[in-house]
XYZ file of C-alpha atoms in Angstrom:
249
model
C -23.492 36.422 -13.254
C -21.087 33.752 -13.072
C -18.567 33.864 -15.993
C -16.078 31.289 -17.718
C -13.022 31.388 -15.130
C -9.915 30.917 -16.160
C -6.778 32.178 -14.168
C -5.593 36.170 -14.399
C -3.385 35.543 -12.364
C -2.390 33.800 -9.009
C -3.479 34.365 -5.989
C -2.535 33.590 -2.469
C -4.443 31.930 0.910
C -4.612 35.916 2.217
C -6.844 36.513 -1.385
C -8.361 33.747 -1.070
C -9.778 34.593 2.657
C -10.700 38.077 1.334
C -12.937 35.896 -1.645
C -14.717 33.912 1.237
C -15.476 37.023 3.453
C -16.359 38.551 0.168
C -18.748 36.575 -0.447
C -20.352 36.036 2.905
C -21.176 39.249 3.209
C -22.451 39.788 -0.327
C -24.658 37.374 0.224
C -26.468 38.074 3.355
C -27.423 41.348 1.574
C -27.923 39.821 -1.857
C -28.741 36.595 -2.571
C -28.636 35.577 -5.755
C -24.510 36.436 -4.417
C -24.808 32.719 -4.257
C -24.846 31.726 -8.312
C -21.364 33.813 -8.801
C -18.238 31.613 -8.779
C -15.646 31.933 -7.101
C -13.300 33.513 -9.973
C -15.892 36.443 -10.610
C -15.428 37.560 -6.719
C -11.614 37.836 -6.820
C -12.271 40.223 -10.114
C -14.245 42.062 -8.074
C -11.906 41.712 -4.831
C -9.659 43.195 -7.490
C -11.335 45.779 -8.527
C -11.464 47.501 -5.112
C -8.346 46.933 -4.424
C -8.525 43.684 -1.574
C -11.572 47.051 0.616
C -14.238 43.817 1.139
C -17.070 46.044 1.878
C -15.849 48.260 -1.341
C -15.785 45.250 -3.549
C -19.319 43.991 -2.005
C -20.866 47.675 -2.625
C -20.067 46.924 -6.090
C -21.600 43.452 -7.270
C -23.811 43.326 -4.729
C -24.479 46.564 -7.684
C -23.998 44.208 -10.595
C -25.850 41.407 -9.606
C -29.657 43.782 -9.743
C -28.189 46.195 -12.894
C -27.788 42.628 -14.567
C -30.959 40.790 -13.654
C -32.115 44.644 -14.604
C -30.886 45.347 -18.116
C -31.257 41.129 -19.039
C -34.119 39.584 -17.966
C -33.415 36.016 -19.309
C -29.682 35.547 -18.987
C -28.391 36.572 -22.305
C -28.833 39.935 -24.468
C -31.211 38.619 -27.702
C -29.516 39.210 -31.247
C -32.183 40.660 -32.137
C -32.491 43.549 -30.349
C -28.891 44.403 -30.781
C -29.433 43.722 -34.888
C -28.963 47.852 -36.362
C -25.635 48.206 -34.040
C -24.717 44.669 -35.132
C -25.334 45.405 -38.534
C -22.573 48.418 -38.480
C -19.483 45.871 -38.748
C -18.539 48.248 -35.770
C -16.798 45.501 -33.435
C -14.614 41.599 -34.511
C -13.507 39.195 -32.375
C -9.777 38.010 -33.415
C -7.683 35.175 -32.498
C -5.054 35.698 -29.463
C -2.700 37.391 -27.758
C 1.078 36.100 -27.321
C -0.460 35.246 -23.278
C -3.495 33.631 -25.198
C -6.143 36.232 -24.456
C -8.565 36.976 -27.136
C -8.818 39.840 -29.433
C -11.531 42.399 -29.711
C -11.292 44.804 -32.773
C -13.873 47.593 -32.808
C -13.654 50.290 -35.373
C -15.899 54.099 -33.577
C -15.142 55.079 -37.374
C -18.329 53.262 -37.880
C -20.068 54.120 -34.813
C -22.502 58.070 -35.652
C -24.074 59.532 -32.789
C -26.753 60.529 -35.007
C -28.152 57.518 -35.683
C -27.679 55.980 -31.981
C -30.399 54.809 -29.735
C -28.873 55.199 -26.187
C -30.718 51.135 -24.259
C -30.605 49.790 -27.042
C -26.609 51.185 -27.516
C -26.095 49.961 -24.090
C -26.931 45.941 -24.186
C -25.035 46.388 -27.876
C -22.003 46.953 -25.314
C -23.682 43.734 -22.883
C -23.868 41.706 -26.362
C -20.388 42.166 -27.192
C -19.471 42.266 -23.352
C -20.454 38.804 -23.411
C -19.666 37.426 -26.268
C -15.344 38.198 -25.640
C -16.138 36.834 -22.704
C -17.342 33.707 -23.745
C -14.468 33.530 -25.460
C -11.610 34.276 -23.001
C -9.943 30.535 -22.710
C -9.167 28.785 -19.281
C -6.296 29.939 -17.653
C -7.030 32.952 -17.992
C -9.897 36.196 -17.495
C -9.430 38.889 -19.826
C -9.827 39.810 -23.535
C -7.286 42.204 -25.660
C -8.977 45.540 -27.693
C -7.712 47.416 -30.489
C -9.013 50.532 -30.835
C -8.739 50.951 -34.754
C -9.242 54.652 -34.815
C -8.724 55.415 -38.710
C -11.183 56.628 -40.403
C -12.805 58.627 -36.785
C -14.094 61.890 -37.668
C -17.108 64.645 -35.639
C -20.019 62.125 -37.617
C -18.458 59.722 -34.852
C -17.563 61.229 -31.847
C -20.212 60.224 -29.491
C -19.042 61.063 -25.781
C -22.217 60.351 -23.972
C -21.868 56.266 -25.721
C -18.122 55.780 -25.362
C -18.673 57.133 -21.178
C -21.853 54.546 -21.497
C -19.971 51.575 -22.427
C -16.729 52.491 -20.281
C -18.741 52.167 -17.480
C -20.358 49.582 -18.045
C -17.741 47.936 -19.152
C -15.620 48.450 -15.268
C -18.437 48.165 -13.820
C -20.486 44.981 -14.302
C -16.986 43.514 -15.844
C -14.456 44.436 -13.455
C -10.452 42.725 -14.581
C -12.145 41.892 -17.669
C -9.709 43.932 -19.403
C -6.540 43.359 -20.537
C -5.654 45.809 -22.749
C -7.083 48.073 -25.291
C -4.810 48.968 -28.069
C -5.952 53.070 -29.470
C -5.250 52.827 -33.324
C -4.300 55.153 -35.797
C -5.760 58.097 -33.223
C -6.259 60.900 -35.778
C -5.714 64.912 -33.515
C -9.019 66.136 -33.056
C -10.150 62.464 -31.103
C -7.849 63.469 -28.188
C -9.625 66.651 -27.405
C -13.105 63.789 -27.059
C -10.787 61.613 -25.499
C -10.402 65.108 -22.313
C -13.449 64.506 -21.451
C -13.767 60.814 -21.512
C -10.978 60.220 -19.627
C -12.575 61.682 -16.235
C -14.783 59.288 -16.048
C -12.463 56.615 -16.877
C -11.524 54.397 -13.070
C -7.415 54.586 -12.090
C -6.998 51.042 -12.751
C -8.609 51.263 -15.597
C -6.772 54.614 -17.522
C -3.571 52.717 -17.138
C -4.841 49.622 -19.678
C -5.683 52.462 -22.329
C -2.296 52.423 -24.509
C -1.916 55.230 -27.427
C -0.176 53.961 -30.504
C 1.141 55.783 -32.894
C 1.740 55.412 -36.319
C 5.517 54.960 -36.743
C 5.375 52.139 -33.490
C 2.670 50.278 -34.680
C 3.304 46.677 -36.195
C 6.513 47.345 -33.387
C 2.945 46.853 -30.767
C 1.386 44.424 -33.056
C 4.319 42.245 -33.322
C 5.708 42.120 -30.070
C 1.834 42.053 -28.445
C -0.023 39.542 -30.815
C 2.264 36.281 -32.657
C 2.143 37.139 -36.660
C -0.528 34.529 -37.444
C -2.889 36.561 -34.880
C -2.613 39.740 -36.594
C -5.649 40.559 -38.111
C -5.461 41.102 -41.621
C -6.639 44.724 -42.139
C -2.915 45.201 -39.541
C -0.892 43.407 -41.736
C -1.234 40.359 -40.014
C -2.703 36.944 -41.516
C -5.982 36.320 -39.396
C -9.475 36.843 -40.624
C -11.827 38.621 -37.976
C -15.241 37.340 -37.745
C -17.554 39.774 -37.104
C -19.343 39.651 -33.950
C -22.811 40.226 -36.580
C -21.381 36.196 -37.335
C -20.077 35.665 -33.602
C -22.529 33.049 -32.791
C -22.926 31.281 -35.612
C -18.864 30.589 -35.751
C -18.977 29.004 -31.856
C -22.445 27.077 -32.776
C -19.835 26.111 -36.146
């Protein structure tokens, strides 16, 4: 469970005391909690509004989920190759605060060809990939969800809910903001079905951007050199399937 650390908001002495309390409680429930770093503990604490008991229950559940879902510690690329081949997700640059950007294209996802266990592994793979890019001094990433071309064949409520639940339950306080762009009217019907499954903390992070305000919002959030070229910027995003190679090149 230990992940790339970083800042993400100053913590006062009182919060660090709660982190220590959370560690003690979690370790008494699952010895594997000893492997979790303090910044991760703090994220779980913040995800549960500083309630140590609730944060401990959430953390222990996440530890046990991780051991079952990712027994080897990481998702092998070959196990998610089919989803990677669809080029649904790209790695972008960083926003003005230094948070790495994930660029998603839901119109490249088709419900008819989705295999749920493989899709869940793919979600873990992409979340681990973007979290690995979070620099020291940050704890969150930004997601641009480009819904251009999205239609009924792409609508997959079960998959969307599964992805959101994995993110909010097992990667708490990692998403900084999700910019929803080029949103077709019909998507809002799907969103009404997804919305109840999103917790209150995460809901506020989804921002729907009108097409007429898109460039203004992008330039407020991101320097032109870091805006994806698909959105009029200067940066060529890296496909998730090529991400591991780009990090080792």
